[in-house]
PDB file of C-alpha atoms in Angstrom:
ATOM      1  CA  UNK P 282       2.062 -34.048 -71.439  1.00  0.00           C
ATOM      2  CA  UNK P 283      -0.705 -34.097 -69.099  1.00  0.00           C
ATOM      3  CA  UNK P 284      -1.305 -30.669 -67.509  1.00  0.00           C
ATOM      4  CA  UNK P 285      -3.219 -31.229 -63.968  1.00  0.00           C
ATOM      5  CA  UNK P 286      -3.826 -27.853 -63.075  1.00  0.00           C
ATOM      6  CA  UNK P 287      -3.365 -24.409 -64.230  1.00  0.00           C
ATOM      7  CA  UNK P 288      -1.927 -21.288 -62.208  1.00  0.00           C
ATOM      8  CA  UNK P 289      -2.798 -17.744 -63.921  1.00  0.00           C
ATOM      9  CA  UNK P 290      -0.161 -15.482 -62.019  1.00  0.00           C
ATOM     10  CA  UNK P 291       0.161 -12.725 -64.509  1.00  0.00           C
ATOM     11  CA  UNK P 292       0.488  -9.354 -63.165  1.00  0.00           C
ATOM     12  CA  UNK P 293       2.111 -10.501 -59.791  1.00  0.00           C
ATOM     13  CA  UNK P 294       5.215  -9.388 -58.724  1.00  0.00           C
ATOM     14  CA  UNK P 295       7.738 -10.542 -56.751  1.00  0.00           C
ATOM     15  CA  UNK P 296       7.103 -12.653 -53.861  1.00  0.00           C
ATOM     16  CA  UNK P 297       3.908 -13.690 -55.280  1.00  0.00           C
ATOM     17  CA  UNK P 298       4.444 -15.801 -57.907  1.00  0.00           C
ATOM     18  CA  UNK P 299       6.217 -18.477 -56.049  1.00  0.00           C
ATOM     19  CA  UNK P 300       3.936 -18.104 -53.012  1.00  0.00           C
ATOM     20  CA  UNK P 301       1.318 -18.548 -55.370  1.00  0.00           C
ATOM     21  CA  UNK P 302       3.239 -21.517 -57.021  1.00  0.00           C
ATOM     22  CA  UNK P 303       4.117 -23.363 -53.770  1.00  0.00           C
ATOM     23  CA  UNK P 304       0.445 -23.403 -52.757  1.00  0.00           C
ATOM     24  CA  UNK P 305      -0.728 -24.565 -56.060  1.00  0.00           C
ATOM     25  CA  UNK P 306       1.714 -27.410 -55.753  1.00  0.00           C
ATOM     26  CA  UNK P 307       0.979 -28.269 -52.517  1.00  0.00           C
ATOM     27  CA  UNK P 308      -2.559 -29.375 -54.082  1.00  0.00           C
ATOM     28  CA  UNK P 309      -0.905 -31.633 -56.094  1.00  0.00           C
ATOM     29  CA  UNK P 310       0.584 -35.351 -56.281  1.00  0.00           C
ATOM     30  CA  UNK P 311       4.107 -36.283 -57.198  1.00  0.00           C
ATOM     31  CA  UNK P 312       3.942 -36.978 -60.401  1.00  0.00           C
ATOM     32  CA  UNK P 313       1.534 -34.236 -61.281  1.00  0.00           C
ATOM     33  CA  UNK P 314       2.481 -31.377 -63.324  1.00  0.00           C
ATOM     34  CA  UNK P 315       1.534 -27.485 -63.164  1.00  0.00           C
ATOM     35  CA  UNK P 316       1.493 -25.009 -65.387  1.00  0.00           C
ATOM     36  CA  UNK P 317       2.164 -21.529 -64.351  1.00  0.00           C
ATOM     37  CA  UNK P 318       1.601 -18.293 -66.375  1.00  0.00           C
ATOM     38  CA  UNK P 319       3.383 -15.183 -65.093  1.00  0.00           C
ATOM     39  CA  UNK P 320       4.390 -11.813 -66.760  1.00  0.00           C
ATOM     40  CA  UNK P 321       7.385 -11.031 -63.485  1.00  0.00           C
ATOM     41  CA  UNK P 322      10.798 -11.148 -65.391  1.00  0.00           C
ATOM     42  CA  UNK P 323      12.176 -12.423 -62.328  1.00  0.00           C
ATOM     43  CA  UNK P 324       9.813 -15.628 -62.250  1.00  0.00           C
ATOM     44  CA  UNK P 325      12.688 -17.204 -64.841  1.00  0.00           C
ATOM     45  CA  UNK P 326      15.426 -17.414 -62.348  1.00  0.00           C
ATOM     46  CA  UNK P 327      13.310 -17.678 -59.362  1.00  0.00           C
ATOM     47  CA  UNK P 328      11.032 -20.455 -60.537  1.00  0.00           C
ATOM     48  CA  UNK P 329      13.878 -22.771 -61.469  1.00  0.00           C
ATOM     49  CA  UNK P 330      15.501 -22.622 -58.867  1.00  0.00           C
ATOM     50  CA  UNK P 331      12.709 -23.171 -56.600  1.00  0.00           C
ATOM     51  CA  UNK P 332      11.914 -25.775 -58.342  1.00  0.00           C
ATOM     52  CA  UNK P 333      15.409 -27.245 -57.668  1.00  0.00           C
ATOM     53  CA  UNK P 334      15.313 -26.511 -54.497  1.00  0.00           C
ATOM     54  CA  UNK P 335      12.248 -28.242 -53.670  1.00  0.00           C
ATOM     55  CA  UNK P 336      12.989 -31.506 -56.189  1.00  0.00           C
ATOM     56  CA  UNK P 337      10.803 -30.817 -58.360  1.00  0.00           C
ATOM     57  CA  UNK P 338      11.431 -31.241 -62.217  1.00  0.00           C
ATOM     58  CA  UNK P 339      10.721 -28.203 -64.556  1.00  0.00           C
ATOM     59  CA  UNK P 340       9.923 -29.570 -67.801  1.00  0.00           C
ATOM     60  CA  UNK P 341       9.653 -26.606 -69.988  1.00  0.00           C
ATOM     61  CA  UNK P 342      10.049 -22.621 -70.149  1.00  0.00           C
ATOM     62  CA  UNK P 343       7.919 -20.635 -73.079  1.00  0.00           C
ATOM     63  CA  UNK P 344       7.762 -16.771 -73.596  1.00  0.00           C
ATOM     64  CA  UNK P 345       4.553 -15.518 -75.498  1.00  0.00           C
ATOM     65  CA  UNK P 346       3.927 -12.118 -75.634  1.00  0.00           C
ATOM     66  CA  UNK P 347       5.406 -10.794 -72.661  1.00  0.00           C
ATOM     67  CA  UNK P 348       3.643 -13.965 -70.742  1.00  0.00           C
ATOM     68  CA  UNK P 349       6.131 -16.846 -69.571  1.00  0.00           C
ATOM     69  CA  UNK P 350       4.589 -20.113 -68.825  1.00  0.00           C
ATOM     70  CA  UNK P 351       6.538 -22.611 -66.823  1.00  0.00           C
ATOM     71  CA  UNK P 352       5.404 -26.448 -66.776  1.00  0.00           C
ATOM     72  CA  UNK P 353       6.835 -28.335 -63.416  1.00  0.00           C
ATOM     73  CA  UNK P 354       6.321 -31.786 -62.480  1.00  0.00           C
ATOM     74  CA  UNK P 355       6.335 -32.031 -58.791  1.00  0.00           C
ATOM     75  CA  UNK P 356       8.557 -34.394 -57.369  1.00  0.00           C
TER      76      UNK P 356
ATOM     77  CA  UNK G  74      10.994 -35.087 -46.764  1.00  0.00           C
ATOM     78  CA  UNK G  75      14.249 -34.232 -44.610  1.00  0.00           C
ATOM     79  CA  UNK G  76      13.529 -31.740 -41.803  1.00  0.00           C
ATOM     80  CA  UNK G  77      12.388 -28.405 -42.940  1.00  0.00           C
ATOM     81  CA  UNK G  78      15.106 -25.635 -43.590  1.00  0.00           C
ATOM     82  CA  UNK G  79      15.345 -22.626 -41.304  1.00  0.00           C
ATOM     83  CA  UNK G  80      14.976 -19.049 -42.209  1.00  0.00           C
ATOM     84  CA  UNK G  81      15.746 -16.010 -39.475  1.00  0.00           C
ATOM     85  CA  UNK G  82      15.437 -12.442 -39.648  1.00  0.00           C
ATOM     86  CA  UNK G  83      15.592  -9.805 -36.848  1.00  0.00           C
ATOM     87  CA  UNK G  84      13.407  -6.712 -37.988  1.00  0.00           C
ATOM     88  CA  UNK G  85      15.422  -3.657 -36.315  1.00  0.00           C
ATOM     89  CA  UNK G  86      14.295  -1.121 -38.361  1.00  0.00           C
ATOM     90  CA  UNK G  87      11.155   0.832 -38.395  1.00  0.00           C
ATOM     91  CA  UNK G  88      11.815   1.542 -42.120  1.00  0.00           C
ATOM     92  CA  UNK G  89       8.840   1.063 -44.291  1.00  0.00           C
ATOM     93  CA  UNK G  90      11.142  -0.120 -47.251  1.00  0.00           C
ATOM     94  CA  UNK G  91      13.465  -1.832 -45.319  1.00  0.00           C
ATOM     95  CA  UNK G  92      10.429  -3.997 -43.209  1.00  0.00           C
ATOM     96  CA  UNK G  93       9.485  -4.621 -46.606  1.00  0.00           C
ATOM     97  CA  UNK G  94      12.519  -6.300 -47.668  1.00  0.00           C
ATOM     98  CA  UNK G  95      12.254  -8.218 -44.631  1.00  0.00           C
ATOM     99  CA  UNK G  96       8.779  -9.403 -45.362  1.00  0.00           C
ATOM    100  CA  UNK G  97       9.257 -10.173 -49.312  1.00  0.00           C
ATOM    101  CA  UNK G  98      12.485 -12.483 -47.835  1.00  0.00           C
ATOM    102  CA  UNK G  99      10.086 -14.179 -45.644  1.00  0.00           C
ATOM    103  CA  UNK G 100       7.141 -15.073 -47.705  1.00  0.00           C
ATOM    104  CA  UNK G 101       9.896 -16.257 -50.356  1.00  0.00           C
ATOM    105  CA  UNK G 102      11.711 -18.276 -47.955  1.00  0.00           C
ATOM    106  CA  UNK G 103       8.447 -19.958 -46.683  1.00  0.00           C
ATOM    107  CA  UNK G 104       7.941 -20.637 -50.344  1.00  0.00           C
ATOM    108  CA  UNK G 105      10.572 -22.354 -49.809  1.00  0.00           C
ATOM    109  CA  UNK G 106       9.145 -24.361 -47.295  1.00  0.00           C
ATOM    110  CA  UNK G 107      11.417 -22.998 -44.798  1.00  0.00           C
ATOM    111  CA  UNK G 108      10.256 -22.611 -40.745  1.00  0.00           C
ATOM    112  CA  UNK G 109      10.402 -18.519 -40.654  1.00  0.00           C
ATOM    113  CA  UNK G 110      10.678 -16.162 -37.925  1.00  0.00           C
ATOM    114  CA  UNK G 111      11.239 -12.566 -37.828  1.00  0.00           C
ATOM    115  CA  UNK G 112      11.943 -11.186 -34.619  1.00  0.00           C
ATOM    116  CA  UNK G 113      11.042  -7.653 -34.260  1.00  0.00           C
ATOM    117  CA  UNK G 114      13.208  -5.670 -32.103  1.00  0.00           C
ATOM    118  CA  UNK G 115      13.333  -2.090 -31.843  1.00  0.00           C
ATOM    119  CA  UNK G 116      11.627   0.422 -34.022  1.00  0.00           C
ATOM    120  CA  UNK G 117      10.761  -3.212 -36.230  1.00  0.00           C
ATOM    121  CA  UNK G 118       8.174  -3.530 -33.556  1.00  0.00           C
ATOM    122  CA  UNK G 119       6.302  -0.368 -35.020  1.00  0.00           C
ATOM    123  CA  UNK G 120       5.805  -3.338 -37.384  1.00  0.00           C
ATOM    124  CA  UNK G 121       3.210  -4.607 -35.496  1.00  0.00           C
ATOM    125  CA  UNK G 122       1.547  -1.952 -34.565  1.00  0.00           C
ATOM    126  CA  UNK G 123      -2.376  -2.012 -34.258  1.00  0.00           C
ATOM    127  CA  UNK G 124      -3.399   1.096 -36.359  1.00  0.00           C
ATOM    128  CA  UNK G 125      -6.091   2.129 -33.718  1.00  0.00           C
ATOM    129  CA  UNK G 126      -5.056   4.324 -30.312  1.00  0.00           C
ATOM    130  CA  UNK G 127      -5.381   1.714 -27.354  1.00  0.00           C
ATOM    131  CA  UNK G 128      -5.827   3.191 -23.933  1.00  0.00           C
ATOM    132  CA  UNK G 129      -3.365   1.567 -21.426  1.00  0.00           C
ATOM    133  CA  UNK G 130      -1.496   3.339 -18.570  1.00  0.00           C
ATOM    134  CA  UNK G 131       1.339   4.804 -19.694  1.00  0.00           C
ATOM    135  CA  UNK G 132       4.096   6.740 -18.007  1.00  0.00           C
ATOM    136  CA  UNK G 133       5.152  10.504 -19.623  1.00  0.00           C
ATOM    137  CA  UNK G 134       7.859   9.223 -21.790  1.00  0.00           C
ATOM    138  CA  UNK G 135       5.863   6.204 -22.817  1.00  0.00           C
ATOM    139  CA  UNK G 136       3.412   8.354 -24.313  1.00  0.00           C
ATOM    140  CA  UNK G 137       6.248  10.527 -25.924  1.00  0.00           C
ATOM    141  CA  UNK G 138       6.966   7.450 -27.724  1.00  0.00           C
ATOM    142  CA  UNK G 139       4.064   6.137 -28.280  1.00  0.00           C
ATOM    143  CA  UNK G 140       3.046   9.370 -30.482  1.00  0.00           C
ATOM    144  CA  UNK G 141       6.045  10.156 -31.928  1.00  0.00           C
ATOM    145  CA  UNK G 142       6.500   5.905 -33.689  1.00  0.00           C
ATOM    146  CA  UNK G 143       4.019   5.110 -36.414  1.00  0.00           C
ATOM    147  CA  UNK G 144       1.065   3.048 -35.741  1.00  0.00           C
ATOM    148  CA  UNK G 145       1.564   0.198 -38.004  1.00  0.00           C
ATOM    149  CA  UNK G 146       3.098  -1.374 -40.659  1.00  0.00           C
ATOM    150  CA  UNK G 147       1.180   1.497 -43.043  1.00  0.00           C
ATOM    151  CA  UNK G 148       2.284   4.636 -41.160  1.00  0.00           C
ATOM    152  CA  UNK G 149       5.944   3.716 -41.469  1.00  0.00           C
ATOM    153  CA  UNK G 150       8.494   6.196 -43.328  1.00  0.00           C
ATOM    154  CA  UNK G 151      11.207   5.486 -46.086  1.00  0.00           C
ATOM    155  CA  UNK G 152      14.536   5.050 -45.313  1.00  0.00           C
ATOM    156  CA  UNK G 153      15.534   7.618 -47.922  1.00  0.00           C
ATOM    157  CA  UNK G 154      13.499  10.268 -50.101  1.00  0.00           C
ATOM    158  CA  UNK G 155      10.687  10.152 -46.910  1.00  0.00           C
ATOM    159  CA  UNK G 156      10.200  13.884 -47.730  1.00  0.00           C
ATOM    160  CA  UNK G 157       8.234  14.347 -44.537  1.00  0.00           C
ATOM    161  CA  UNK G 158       6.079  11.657 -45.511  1.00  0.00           C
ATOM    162  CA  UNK G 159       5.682  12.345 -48.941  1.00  0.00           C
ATOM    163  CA  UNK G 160       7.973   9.825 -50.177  1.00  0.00           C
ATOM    164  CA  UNK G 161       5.454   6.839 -48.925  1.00  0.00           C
ATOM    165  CA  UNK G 162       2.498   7.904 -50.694  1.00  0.00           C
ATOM    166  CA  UNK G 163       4.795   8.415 -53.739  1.00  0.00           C
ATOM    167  CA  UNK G 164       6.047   4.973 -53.605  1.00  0.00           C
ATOM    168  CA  UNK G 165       2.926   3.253 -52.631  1.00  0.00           C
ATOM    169  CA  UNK G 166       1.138   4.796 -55.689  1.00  0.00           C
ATOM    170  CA  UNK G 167       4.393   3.220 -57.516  1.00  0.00           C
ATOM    171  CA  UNK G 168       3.809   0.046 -56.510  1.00  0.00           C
ATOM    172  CA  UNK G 169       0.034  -0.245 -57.285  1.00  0.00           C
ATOM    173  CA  UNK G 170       1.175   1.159 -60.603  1.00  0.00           C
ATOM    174  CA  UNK G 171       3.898  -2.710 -60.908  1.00  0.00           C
ATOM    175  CA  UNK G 172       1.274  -5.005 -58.691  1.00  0.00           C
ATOM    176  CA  UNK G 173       3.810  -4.440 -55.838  1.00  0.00           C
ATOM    177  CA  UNK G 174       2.578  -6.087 -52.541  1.00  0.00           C
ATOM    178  CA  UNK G 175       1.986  -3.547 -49.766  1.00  0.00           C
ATOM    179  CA  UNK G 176       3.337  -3.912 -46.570  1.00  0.00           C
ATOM    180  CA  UNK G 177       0.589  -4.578 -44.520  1.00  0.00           C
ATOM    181  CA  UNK G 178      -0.651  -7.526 -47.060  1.00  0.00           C
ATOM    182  CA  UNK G 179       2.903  -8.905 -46.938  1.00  0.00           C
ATOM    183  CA  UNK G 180       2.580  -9.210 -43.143  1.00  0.00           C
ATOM    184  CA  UNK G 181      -0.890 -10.971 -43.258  1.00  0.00           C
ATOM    185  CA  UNK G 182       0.249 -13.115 -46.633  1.00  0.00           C
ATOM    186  CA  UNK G 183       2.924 -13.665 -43.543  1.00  0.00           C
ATOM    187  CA  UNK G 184       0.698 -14.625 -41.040  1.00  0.00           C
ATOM    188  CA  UNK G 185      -1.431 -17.073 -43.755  1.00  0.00           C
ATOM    189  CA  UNK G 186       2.149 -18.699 -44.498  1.00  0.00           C
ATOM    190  CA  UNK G 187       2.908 -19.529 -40.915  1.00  0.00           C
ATOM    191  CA  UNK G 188       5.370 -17.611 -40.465  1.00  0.00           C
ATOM    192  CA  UNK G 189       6.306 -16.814 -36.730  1.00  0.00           C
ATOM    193  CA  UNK G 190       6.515 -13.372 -35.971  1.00  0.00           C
ATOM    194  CA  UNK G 191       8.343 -12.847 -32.594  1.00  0.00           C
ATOM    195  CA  UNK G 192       8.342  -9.260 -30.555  1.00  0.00           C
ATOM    196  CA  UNK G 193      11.017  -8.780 -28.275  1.00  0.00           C
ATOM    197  CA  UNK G 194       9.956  -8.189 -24.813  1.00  0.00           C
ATOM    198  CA  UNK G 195      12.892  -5.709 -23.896  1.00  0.00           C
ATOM    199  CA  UNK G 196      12.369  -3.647 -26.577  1.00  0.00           C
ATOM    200  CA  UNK G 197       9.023  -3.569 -26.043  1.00  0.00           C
ATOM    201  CA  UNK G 198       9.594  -1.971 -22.531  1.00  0.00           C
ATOM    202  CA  UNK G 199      11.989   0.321 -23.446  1.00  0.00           C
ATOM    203  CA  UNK G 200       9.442   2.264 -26.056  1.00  0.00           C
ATOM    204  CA  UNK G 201       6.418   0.969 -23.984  1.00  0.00           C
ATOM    205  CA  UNK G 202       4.371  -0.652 -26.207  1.00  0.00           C
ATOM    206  CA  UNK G 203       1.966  -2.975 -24.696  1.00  0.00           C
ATOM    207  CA  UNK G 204       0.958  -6.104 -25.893  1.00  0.00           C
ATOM    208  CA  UNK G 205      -2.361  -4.882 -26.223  1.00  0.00           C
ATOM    209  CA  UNK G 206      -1.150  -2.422 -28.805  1.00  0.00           C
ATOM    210  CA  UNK G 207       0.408  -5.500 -31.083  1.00  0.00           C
ATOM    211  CA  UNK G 208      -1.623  -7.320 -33.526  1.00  0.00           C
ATOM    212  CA  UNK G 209      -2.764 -10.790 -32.262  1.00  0.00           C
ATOM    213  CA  UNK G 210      -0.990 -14.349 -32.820  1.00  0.00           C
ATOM    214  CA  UNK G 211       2.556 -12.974 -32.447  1.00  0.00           C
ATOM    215  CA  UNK G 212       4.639 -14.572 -30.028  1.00  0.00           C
ATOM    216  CA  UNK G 213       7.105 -12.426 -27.205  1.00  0.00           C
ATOM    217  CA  UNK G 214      10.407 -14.150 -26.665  1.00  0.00           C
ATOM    218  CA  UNK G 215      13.935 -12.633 -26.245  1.00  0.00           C
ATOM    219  CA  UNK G 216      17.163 -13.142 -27.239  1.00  0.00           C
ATOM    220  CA  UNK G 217      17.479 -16.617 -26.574  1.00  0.00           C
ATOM    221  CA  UNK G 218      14.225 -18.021 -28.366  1.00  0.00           C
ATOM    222  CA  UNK G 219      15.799 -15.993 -31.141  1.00  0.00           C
ATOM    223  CA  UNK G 220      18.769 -17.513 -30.733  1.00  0.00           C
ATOM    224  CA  UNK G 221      17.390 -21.420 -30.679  1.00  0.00           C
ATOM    225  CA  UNK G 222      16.108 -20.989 -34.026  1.00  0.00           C
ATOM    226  CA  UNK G 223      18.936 -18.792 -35.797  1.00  0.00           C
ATOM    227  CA  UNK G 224      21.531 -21.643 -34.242  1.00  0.00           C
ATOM    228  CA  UNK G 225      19.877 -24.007 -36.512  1.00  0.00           C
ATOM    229  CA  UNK G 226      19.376 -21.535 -39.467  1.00  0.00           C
ATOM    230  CA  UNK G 227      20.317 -22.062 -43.098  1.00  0.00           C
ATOM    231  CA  UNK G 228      19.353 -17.808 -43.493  1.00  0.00           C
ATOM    232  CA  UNK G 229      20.053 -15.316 -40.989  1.00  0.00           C
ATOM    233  CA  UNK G 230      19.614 -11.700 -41.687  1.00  0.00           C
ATOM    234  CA  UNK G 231      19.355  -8.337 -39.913  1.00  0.00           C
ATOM    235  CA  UNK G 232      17.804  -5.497 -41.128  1.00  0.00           C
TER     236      UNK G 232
END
């Protein structure tokens, strides 16, 4: 997996991590895919189903030491 | 893309807890990509407040209120636990402590999103706030501009 650009959202809390996300994808092509680190417990729930929402695929959740990283292919 | 999604809220309250509800529900929804507006009615208008004292011609009971609401988003009490005002700083000192947005940094993350923020007019007369007193690039409307867009909503709230 190609990763096209990087989003460091640890420490955020809720609204920013999606705010943060939507801009970073909005730099992006379909196709492309972001990965997102963020340490808001929330983020699980609320990045999937943004990226639902917004047709975008998420390819893969991973926890590591209290930081979850999210990779989404925008669609 | 299919046309956007909608997202309404009507601010009532002059609650700084409950505005900030308001405001996280906004910057989600236009996360979302959602068109939002958040009409401010009422005591929400305190909202949008400039923090400075503005001279303009005021009648007695205009001035009343004009004292007596807070001057911005950052003056605003707590719906519960406001312990004459210590309750906010308690909070806010919470909420550096978990990388909490405050409310005034909502509003402008807000105003960077696009996100139309509407005063109402007759409200605005009744407490006598001026638009001079209001922050710039808000739009005044009243219930029927409010209407057009929550007719068309997917998200309506009041709060």
């Amino acid at each position: 997996m190609t990763i096209d650009k990087i989003l460091d959202a640890k420490g955020l809390a809720c609204p920013m991590p999606i705010v943060k996300t939507r801009k970073a994808m909005n730099e992006l092509n379909s196709g492309q895919v972001l990965e997102i680190h963020t340490t808001d417990k929330g983020a699980k729930n609320d990045l999937s189903a943004w990226a639902k929402s917004g047709g975008h695929e998420l390819i893969k959740i991973d926890e590591e030491n209290d930081v979850l990283k999210f990779w989404i292919k925008k669609g | 893309m299919a046309e956007k999604k909608k997202t309404t809220i009507v601010l009532f309250s002059g609650d700084y807890d409950k505005a900030m509800a308001a405001y996280i529900i906004a910057n989600g929804a236009a996360a979302y990509d959602h068109e939002v507006t958040i009409f401010h009615t009422f005591w929400g208008l305190n909202a949008l407040r400039k923090d400075e004292n503005i001279m303009v011609k005021k009648g007695f009971i205009e001035k009343m209120f004009a004292k007596l609401m807070p001057r911005g988003a950052d003056k605003m009490g707590l719906s519960k636990m406001n312990f004459a005002g210590f309750g906010p700083k308690m909070i806010k000192d919470i909420m550096k402590k978990h990388n909490a947005m405050p409310l005034p940094q909502l509003i402008e993350m807000a105003q960077e999103q696009e996100i139309k923020l509407v005063a109402c007019t007759m409200t605005m007369d009744l407490l006598g706030l001026k638009q001079e007193e209001l922050m710039e690039n808000i739009e005044y409307a009243g219930v029927a501009a409010y209407l057009a867009d929550a007719e068309e909503g997917n998200v309506n709230l009041f709060i």
